[in-house]
Amino acid sequence: MATRARSEERRAEILRAALEVIAERGYRGASLAAVAERVGLTQQGLLHYFPTKEALLIAVLEERDQWDSVPDSQWRLDLLGSLVEYNAMRRGIVQTFSALLGESVAEGHPAREFFTRRYAAVRGSMAQVLRAEYGDRLPGGLTPEQAAPLMVAVMDGLQFQWLLDPDAVDMPDAFRDFLRLLSGD
Amino acid sequence: MATRARSEERRAEILRAALEVIAERGYRGASLAAVAERVGLTQQGLLHYFPTKEALLIAVLEERDQWDSVPDSQWRLDLLGSLVEYNAMRRGIVQTFSALLGESVAEGHPAREFFTRRYAAVRGSMAQVLRAEYGDRLPGGLTPEQAAPLMVAVMDGLQFQWLLDPDAVDMPDAFRDFLRLLSGD
């Protein structure tokens, strides 16, 4: 049991180090070697915890989802605007998410299952948030289940435009425009 | 001049072959070797036209943009719905676009400039289409320039959700929901 606890602690330490490396060097610079060095492991030692770069990055994204998560009953639409604002200040992790999402669309990619599962869950949560705010019909006439995939799509799509050209796209502002569109104001 | 014409013809032939290979085998299967074989070139011979897989794929996406392009004055919002419907029937090229878009967010990636330039142009075109349809304010209150990046984001974001889980996301239907939201109906 003590060994197991130590191992979990080590795993958590590696994820924090990976997040730091990602923030500093971006997706491309987040090599297993760089992460291993930061936690004082050999690359071989790191492979014991995460056998590939993809496995490590998926674990980082899963961990971020945990930290970002809000109990479904607590979610409000305006919190989403704040989340997008917050994301605009942590470029490295957004870049990692977007790059891995792109890779995952190829058949057999190790991140495919993570994203497929994640999107089903996120669409479900968003539909709940929208239903709590608007009931069974949004002001524009859509149901929460129709609006949820659009909301998720806007968040992801804006991230790509913003990563490519941050001066041309104000991501938080654009997302708030979308929320306004939904609200029918 | 005759040599140049032959070379351009060869280039076009390679792009058509690449498109076929992508349609049949997806992004991952679209290797330079597979494309070279289809046009009866050695891989070395193909490298003369396209030095890397990325260069070839960017050229394929540029070519598709040309084929898909509609003179700005002819665009109408409902044509966009048809374009999304059409994209839902050509999974290979959509997968290639999405995968390359994902890769391009890393610093120094060869496709970065293509996508950055493309998004600036597409946002501009979309704003024009929206202005032609609605004037200076959309029914929901946004300006065409505010709505354009959202429209592009929805198209891209839905492609990812659809590629990952085609049974869960009806891409053309979802996009028409978004158009309805914009129209305020």
Short mmCIF file of C-alpha atoms in Angstrom, two decimals:
data_model
loop_
_atom_site.label_atom_id
_atom_site.label_comp_id
_atom_site.label_asym_id
_atom_site.label_seq_id
_atom_site.Cartn_x
_atom_site.Cartn_y
_atom_site.Cartn_z
CA MET A 1 0.00 0.00 0.00
CA ALA A 2 2.82 2.40 0.85
CA THR A 3 4.50 1.50 -2.42
CA ARG A 4 1.32 2.14 -4.29
CA ALA A 5 0.87 5.52 -2.65
CA ARG A 6 4.43 6.45 -3.53
CA SER A 7 3.84 5.39 -7.10
CA GLU A 8 0.69 7.50 -7.37
CA GLU A 9 2.52 10.43 -5.87
CA ARG A 10 5.29 10.01 -8.41
CA ARG A 11 2.73 9.86 -11.20
CA ALA A 12 1.13 13.11 -10.01
CA GLU A 13 4.56 14.73 -9.83
CA ILE A 14 5.27 13.70 -13.41
CA LEU A 15 1.98 15.19 -14.59
CA ARG A 16 2.73 18.50 -12.89
CA ALA A 17 6.18 18.53 -14.47
CA ALA A 18 4.69 17.76 -17.88
CA LEU A 19 2.25 20.63 -17.48
CA GLU A 20 5.16 22.98 -16.68
CA VAL A 21 7.17 21.80 -19.65
CA ILE A 22 4.14 22.21 -21.92
CA ALA A 23 3.54 25.73 -20.63
CA GLU A 24 7.17 26.68 -21.20
CA ARG A 25 7.94 24.92 -24.45
CA GLY A 26 4.62 24.12 -26.09
CA TYR A 27 3.42 20.86 -27.53
CA ARG A 28 6.46 20.12 -29.63
CA GLY A 29 8.94 20.80 -26.86
CA ALA A 30 7.11 18.54 -24.42
CA SER A 31 9.36 15.54 -24.98
CA LEU A 32 9.54 12.61 -22.60
CA ALA A 33 13.22 13.45 -22.13
CA ALA A 34 12.44 17.00 -20.97
CA VAL A 35 9.81 15.78 -18.53
CA ALA A 36 12.06 12.99 -17.21
CA GLU A 37 14.84 15.46 -16.57
CA ARG A 38 12.57 17.79 -14.63
CA VAL A 39 11.50 15.08 -12.20
CA GLY A 40 14.96 13.55 -11.94
CA LEU A 41 14.14 10.29 -13.68
CA THR A 42 15.88 8.61 -16.57
CA GLN A 43 13.78 8.40 -19.71
CA GLN A 44 13.60 4.66 -19.06
CA GLY A 45 12.27 5.36 -15.59
CA LEU A 46 9.59 7.66 -16.98
CA LEU A 47 8.49 5.02 -19.49
CA HIS A 48 7.54 2.86 -16.53
CA TYR A 49 4.77 5.37 -15.74
CA PHE A 50 3.90 6.53 -19.26
CA PRO A 51 4.98 4.30 -22.13
CA THR A 52 4.61 6.98 -24.85
CA LYS A 53 4.43 10.75 -25.25
CA GLU A 54 0.78 10.37 -26.28
CA ALA A 55 -0.05 8.44 -23.10
CA LEU A 56 1.56 11.16 -21.00
CA LEU A 57 -0.25 13.98 -22.82
CA ILE A 58 -3.62 12.22 -22.59
CA ALA A 59 -3.05 11.85 -18.85
CA VAL A 60 -2.23 15.58 -18.61
CA LEU A 61 -5.45 16.48 -20.44
CA GLU A 62 -7.47 14.12 -18.22
CA GLU A 63 -5.93 15.74 -15.17
CA ARG A 64 -6.77 19.21 -16.48
CA ASP A 65 -10.37 18.14 -17.06
CA GLN A 66 -10.51 17.10 -13.41
CA TRP A 67 -9.19 20.42 -12.19
CA ASP A 68 -11.49 22.37 -14.50
CA SER A 69 -14.54 20.34 -13.67
CA VAL A 70 -17.45 21.95 -11.89
CA PRO A 71 -20.24 19.80 -10.45
CA ASP A 72 -22.98 19.70 -13.09
CA SER A 73 -25.45 21.35 -10.74
CA GLN A 74 -23.07 24.31 -10.25
CA TRP A 75 -22.38 25.10 -13.88
CA ARG A 76 -23.69 28.35 -15.25
CA LEU A 77 -23.35 29.71 -18.75
CA ASP A 78 -21.34 32.73 -17.65
CA LEU A 79 -18.79 30.45 -16.00
CA LEU A 80 -18.09 29.09 -19.47
CA GLY A 81 -17.16 32.57 -20.61
CA SER A 82 -14.72 32.75 -17.70
CA LEU A 83 -13.28 29.35 -18.58
CA VAL A 84 -12.55 30.52 -22.12
CA GLU A 85 -10.94 33.67 -20.70
CA TYR A 86 -8.80 31.51 -18.46
CA ASN A 87 -7.83 29.27 -21.37
CA ALA A 88 -6.62 32.32 -23.28
CA MET A 89 -3.98 32.69 -20.55
CA ARG A 90 -2.68 29.13 -20.76
CA ARG A 91 -1.65 28.74 -24.33
CA GLY A 92 0.55 25.67 -23.85
CA ILE A 93 -2.16 23.38 -22.61
CA VAL A 94 -4.66 24.65 -25.20
CA GLN A 95 -2.07 24.00 -27.89
CA THR A 96 -1.50 20.50 -26.54
CA PHE A 97 -5.22 19.81 -26.48
CA SER A 98 -5.70 21.08 -30.04
CA ALA A 99 -2.68 19.27 -31.47
CA LEU A 100 -3.66 15.98 -29.86
CA LEU A 101 -7.28 16.42 -30.98
CA GLY A 102 -6.01 16.83 -34.54
CA GLU A 103 -3.92 13.67 -34.34
CA SER A 104 -6.75 11.70 -32.79
CA VAL A 105 -8.94 11.77 -35.90
CA ALA A 106 -6.68 9.23 -37.59
CA GLU A 107 -7.82 5.64 -37.21
CA GLY A 108 -6.15 3.79 -34.39
CA HIS A 109 -4.61 6.84 -32.70
CA PRO A 110 -4.18 6.30 -28.96
CA ALA A 111 -6.00 9.56 -28.09
CA ARG A 112 -9.07 8.73 -30.15
CA GLU A 113 -10.93 6.97 -27.38
CA PHE A 114 -10.15 9.72 -24.86
CA PHE A 115 -11.58 12.44 -27.11
CA THR A 116 -14.59 10.41 -28.23
CA ARG A 117 -15.53 9.68 -24.63
CA ARG A 118 -14.76 13.24 -23.57
CA TYR A 119 -16.96 14.82 -26.25
CA ALA A 120 -19.92 12.60 -25.42
CA ALA A 121 -19.56 13.65 -21.76
CA VAL A 122 -19.04 17.34 -22.53
CA ARG A 123 -22.02 17.50 -24.90
CA GLY A 124 -24.11 15.93 -22.13
CA SER A 125 -22.91 18.43 -19.51
CA MET A 126 -23.42 21.39 -21.81
CA ALA A 127 -26.96 20.27 -22.61
CA GLN A 128 -27.65 20.15 -18.86
CA VAL A 129 -26.22 23.64 -18.35
CA LEU A 130 -28.33 24.98 -21.20
CA ARG A 131 -31.47 23.28 -19.90
CA ALA A 132 -30.87 24.71 -16.43
CA GLU A 133 -30.59 28.18 -17.97
CA TYR A 134 -33.30 28.09 -20.62
CA GLY A 135 -35.53 25.05 -20.12
CA ASP A 136 -36.46 22.90 -23.11
CA ARG A 137 -36.06 25.61 -25.75
CA LEU A 138 -33.40 28.25 -26.11
CA PRO A 139 -34.48 31.76 -27.14
CA GLY A 140 -33.30 31.02 -30.70
CA GLY A 141 -35.57 27.97 -30.89
CA LEU A 142 -32.99 25.18 -30.52
CA THR A 143 -33.23 22.46 -27.90
CA PRO A 144 -30.37 22.15 -25.38
CA GLU A 145 -29.30 18.94 -27.17
CA GLN A 146 -29.08 20.80 -30.47
CA ALA A 147 -27.17 23.74 -29.02
CA ALA A 148 -24.66 21.68 -26.99
CA PRO A 149 -22.54 20.34 -29.90
CA LEU A 150 -22.50 23.84 -31.40
CA MET A 151 -21.22 25.31 -28.17
CA VAL A 152 -18.44 22.73 -27.92
CA ALA A 153 -17.61 23.25 -31.61
CA VAL A 154 -17.31 27.01 -31.14
CA MET A 155 -14.94 26.57 -28.21
CA ASP A 156 -12.69 24.16 -30.12
CA GLY A 157 -12.84 25.99 -33.43
CA LEU A 158 -12.02 29.34 -31.84
CA GLN A 159 -9.01 27.76 -30.13
CA PHE A 160 -7.55 26.85 -33.51
CA GLN A 161 -8.10 30.30 -34.97
CA TRP A 162 -6.65 31.91 -31.84
CA LEU A 163 -3.60 29.62 -31.66
CA LEU A 164 -2.80 30.35 -35.29
CA ASP A 165 -3.33 34.09 -35.11
CA PRO A 166 -3.82 35.49 -31.60
CA ASP A 167 -3.86 39.09 -32.82
CA ALA A 168 -6.68 38.43 -35.28
CA VAL A 169 -9.00 36.51 -32.96
CA ASP A 170 -9.99 37.59 -29.45
CA MET A 171 -11.10 34.19 -28.23
CA PRO A 172 -12.91 35.22 -25.02
CA ASP A 173 -14.70 38.06 -26.78
CA ALA A 174 -15.77 35.86 -29.67
CA PHE A 175 -17.07 33.21 -27.28
CA ARG A 176 -19.11 35.82 -25.41
CA ASP A 177 -20.58 36.85 -28.77
CA PHE A 178 -21.73 33.27 -29.18
CA LEU A 179 -23.28 33.20 -25.70
CA ARG A 180 -25.12 36.39 -26.60
CA LEU A 181 -26.36 34.77 -29.78
CA LEU A 182 -27.71 31.85 -27.76
CA SER A 183 -29.40 34.12 -25.26
CA GLY A 184 -31.25 35.97 -27.99
CA ASP A 185 -30.35 39.36 -26.46
CA MET B 1 7.35 26.10 -72.05
CA ALA B 2 6.33 22.62 -73.16
CA THR B 3 8.42 21.19 -70.33
CA ARG B 4 6.79 23.50 -67.87
CA ALA B 5 3.32 22.52 -69.07
CA ARG B 6 4.21 18.85 -68.71
CA SER B 7 5.53 19.48 -65.23
CA GLU B 8 2.33 21.27 -64.19
CA GLU B 9 0.27 18.47 -65.65
CA ARG B 10 2.31 15.95 -63.70
CA ARG B 11 1.79 17.97 -60.55
CA ALA B 12 -1.98 18.02 -61.09
CA GLU B 13 -1.93 14.29 -61.67
CA ILE B 14 -0.09 13.74 -58.39
CA LEU B 15 -2.64 15.85 -56.52
CA ARG B 16 -5.53 13.86 -57.98
CA ALA B 17 -3.79 10.62 -57.02
CA ALA B 18 -3.16 11.93 -53.50
CA LEU B 19 -6.83 12.82 -53.18
CA GLU B 20 -7.78 9.27 -54.19
CA VAL B 21 -5.35 7.71 -51.76
CA ILE B 22 -6.63 9.97 -48.96
CA ALA B 23 -10.23 9.03 -49.77
CA GLU B 24 -9.39 5.33 -49.71
CA ARG B 25 -6.93 5.12 -46.85
CA GLY B 26 -7.40 8.24 -44.78
CA TYR B 27 -4.79 10.63 -43.49
CA ARG B 28 -2.46 8.06 -42.04
CA GLY B 29 -2.45 5.84 -45.11
CA ALA B 30 -1.67 8.74 -47.43
CA SER B 31 2.05 8.07 -47.58
CA LEU B 32 4.32 9.50 -50.25
CA ALA B 33 5.10 5.91 -51.27
CA ALA B 34 1.42 5.10 -51.89
CA VAL B 35 0.92 8.24 -53.96
CA ALA B 36 4.13 7.66 -55.94
CA GLU B 37 3.05 4.14 -56.77
CA ARG B 38 -0.32 5.30 -58.04
CA VAL B 39 1.19 7.75 -60.53
CA GLY B 40 3.99 5.41 -61.55
CA LEU B 41 6.81 7.44 -60.04
CA THR B 42 9.56 6.36 -57.71
CA GLN B 43 9.38 7.97 -54.29
CA GLN B 44 12.50 9.90 -55.29
CA GLY B 45 10.70 11.13 -58.40
CA LEU B 46 7.74 12.30 -56.33
CA LEU B 47 10.04 14.22 -53.96
CA HIS B 48 11.01 16.36 -56.93
CA TYR B 49 7.45 17.74 -56.94
CA PHE B 50 6.68 17.61 -53.21
CA PRO B 51 9.61 17.38 -50.82
CA THR B 52 7.55 16.19 -47.81
CA LYS B 53 4.21 14.59 -47.00
CA GLU B 54 3.15 17.88 -45.39
CA ALA B 55 3.93 19.82 -48.57
CA LEU B 56 1.86 17.39 -50.60
CA LEU B 57 -1.10 17.51 -48.21
CA ILE B 58 -1.04 21.32 -48.04
CA ALA B 59 -1.12 21.36 -51.85
CA VAL B 60 -4.11 18.97 -51.83
CA LEU B 61 -5.98 21.23 -49.40
CA GLU B 62 -5.15 24.32 -51.47
CA GLU B 63 -6.44 22.54 -54.56
CA ARG B 64 -9.66 21.57 -52.77
CA ASP B 65 -10.16 25.18 -51.70
CA GLN B 66 -9.92 26.15 -55.36
CA TRP B 67 -12.51 23.59 -56.42
CA ASP B 68 -14.84 24.52 -53.57
CA SER B 69 -14.50 28.22 -54.08
CA VAL B 70 -17.49 30.25 -55.16
CA PRO B 71 -17.06 33.85 -56.30
CA ASP B 72 -17.72 36.04 -53.26
CA SER B 73 -20.66 37.70 -54.97
CA GLN B 74 -22.33 34.31 -55.53
CA TRP B 75 -22.09 32.95 -52.00
CA ARG B 76 -25.29 32.50 -50.11
CA LEU B 77 -25.75 31.20 -46.59
CA ASP B 78 -27.74 28.16 -47.70
CA LEU B 79 -24.89 27.12 -49.99
CA LEU B 80 -22.79 26.76 -46.85
CA GLY B 81 -25.27 24.23 -45.53
CA SER B 82 -24.86 22.29 -48.77
CA LEU B 83 -21.08 22.47 -48.51
CA VAL B 84 -21.19 20.92 -45.05
CA GLU B 85 -23.52 18.22 -46.37
CA TYR B 86 -21.07 17.56 -49.16
CA ASN B 87 -18.15 17.40 -46.72
CA ALA B 88 -20.00 14.74 -44.75
CA MET B 89 -19.65 12.51 -47.82
CA ARG B 90 -15.91 12.99 -48.21
CA ARG B 91 -14.52 11.88 -44.93
CA GLY B 92 -10.92 11.36 -46.09
CA ILE B 93 -10.28 14.94 -47.09
CA VAL B 94 -12.05 16.30 -44.00
CA GLN B 95 -9.88 14.03 -41.86
CA THR B 96 -6.77 15.26 -43.66
CA PHE B 97 -7.79 18.88 -43.16
CA SER B 98 -8.50 18.34 -39.46
CA ALA B 99 -5.35 16.35 -38.76
CA LEU B 100 -3.13 18.88 -40.51
CA LEU B 101 -4.91 21.76 -38.75
CA GLY B 102 -4.11 20.08 -35.44
CA GLU B 103 -0.45 19.69 -36.32
CA SER B 104 -0.20 23.25 -37.57
CA VAL B 105 -0.68 24.82 -34.15
CA ALA B 106 2.85 23.81 -33.15
CA GLU B 107 5.46 26.50 -33.70
CA GLY B 108 7.33 26.17 -36.96
CA HIS B 109 5.03 23.59 -38.53
CA PRO B 110 5.05 23.86 -42.34
CA ALA B 111 1.23 24.05 -42.54
CA ARG B 112 0.97 26.92 -40.08
CA GLU B 113 1.25 29.67 -42.66
CA PHE B 114 -1.27 27.99 -44.97
CA PHE B 115 -3.91 27.78 -42.23
CA THR B 116 -3.24 31.26 -40.83
CA ARG B 117 -3.62 32.79 -44.28
CA ARG B 118 -6.63 30.61 -45.08
CA TYR B 119 -8.50 31.55 -41.90
CA ALA B 120 -7.98 35.25 -42.44
CA ALA B 121 -9.38 34.85 -45.98
CA VAL B 122 -12.28 32.62 -44.93
CA ARG B 123 -13.31 34.94 -42.10
CA GLY B 124 -13.31 37.79 -44.61
CA SER B 125 -15.45 35.87 -47.10
CA MET B 126 -17.89 34.73 -44.45
CA ALA B 127 -18.31 38.29 -43.19
CA GLN B 128 -19.15 39.35 -46.75
CA VAL B 129 -21.70 36.56 -47.14
CA LEU B 130 -23.32 37.50 -43.84
CA ARG B 131 -23.40 41.19 -44.76
CA ALA B 132 -25.01 40.37 -48.12
CA GLU B 133 -27.68 38.37 -46.29
CA TYR B 134 -28.32 40.55 -43.25
CA GLY B 135 -26.72 43.95 -43.68
CA ASP B 136 -24.69 45.44 -40.83
CA ARG B 137 -26.47 43.58 -38.02
CA LEU B 138 -27.58 39.98 -37.84
CA PRO B 139 -30.97 39.24 -36.27
CA GLY B 140 -29.20 38.12 -33.07
CA GLY B 141 -27.46 41.53 -32.82
CA LEU B 142 -23.92 40.56 -33.90
CA THR B 143 -22.07 42.29 -36.71
CA PRO B 144 -20.97 40.16 -39.70
CA GLU B 145 -17.38 40.50 -38.47
CA GLN B 146 -18.36 39.11 -35.07
CA ALA B 147 -20.36 36.23 -36.51
CA ALA B 148 -17.80 35.15 -39.15
CA PRO B 149 -15.20 33.59 -36.80
CA LEU B 150 -18.01 31.80 -34.95
CA MET B 151 -19.32 30.34 -38.20
CA VAL B 152 -15.86 29.09 -39.17
CA ALA B 153 -15.33 27.73 -35.65
CA VAL B 154 -18.61 25.81 -35.77
CA MET B 155 -17.70 24.21 -39.09
CA ASP B 156 -14.25 23.12 -37.85
CA GLY B 157 -15.38 22.07 -34.40
CA LEU B 158 -18.25 19.97 -35.75
CA GLN B 159 -15.84 18.22 -38.10
CA PHE B 160 -13.81 16.99 -35.14
CA GLN B 161 -16.85 15.75 -33.23
CA TRP B 162 -18.19 14.06 -36.38
CA LEU B 163 -14.87 12.44 -37.32
CA LEU B 164 -14.54 11.01 -33.82
CA ASP B 165 -18.11 9.79 -33.51
CA PRO B 166 -20.15 9.96 -36.73
CA ASP B 167 -23.16 8.22 -35.14
CA ALA B 168 -23.39 10.75 -32.31
CA VAL B 169 -23.09 13.93 -34.41
CA ASP B 170 -25.07 14.67 -37.55
CA MET B 171 -22.75 17.35 -38.91
CA PRO B 172 -25.00 18.81 -41.64
CA ASP B 173 -28.00 18.91 -39.31
CA ALA B 174 -26.01 20.54 -36.54
CA PHE B 175 -24.65 23.16 -38.92
CA ARG B 176 -28.16 23.97 -40.14
CA ASP B 177 -29.14 24.45 -36.49
CA PHE B 178 -26.39 27.05 -36.27
CA LEU B 179 -27.61 28.81 -39.41
CA ARG B 180 -31.08 28.90 -37.88
CA LEU B 181 -29.65 30.41 -34.73
CA LEU B 182 -27.99 33.14 -36.79
CA SER B 183 -31.15 33.86 -38.73
CA GLY B 184 -33.17 34.35 -35.52
CA ASP B 185 -36.02 32.17 -36.85
#
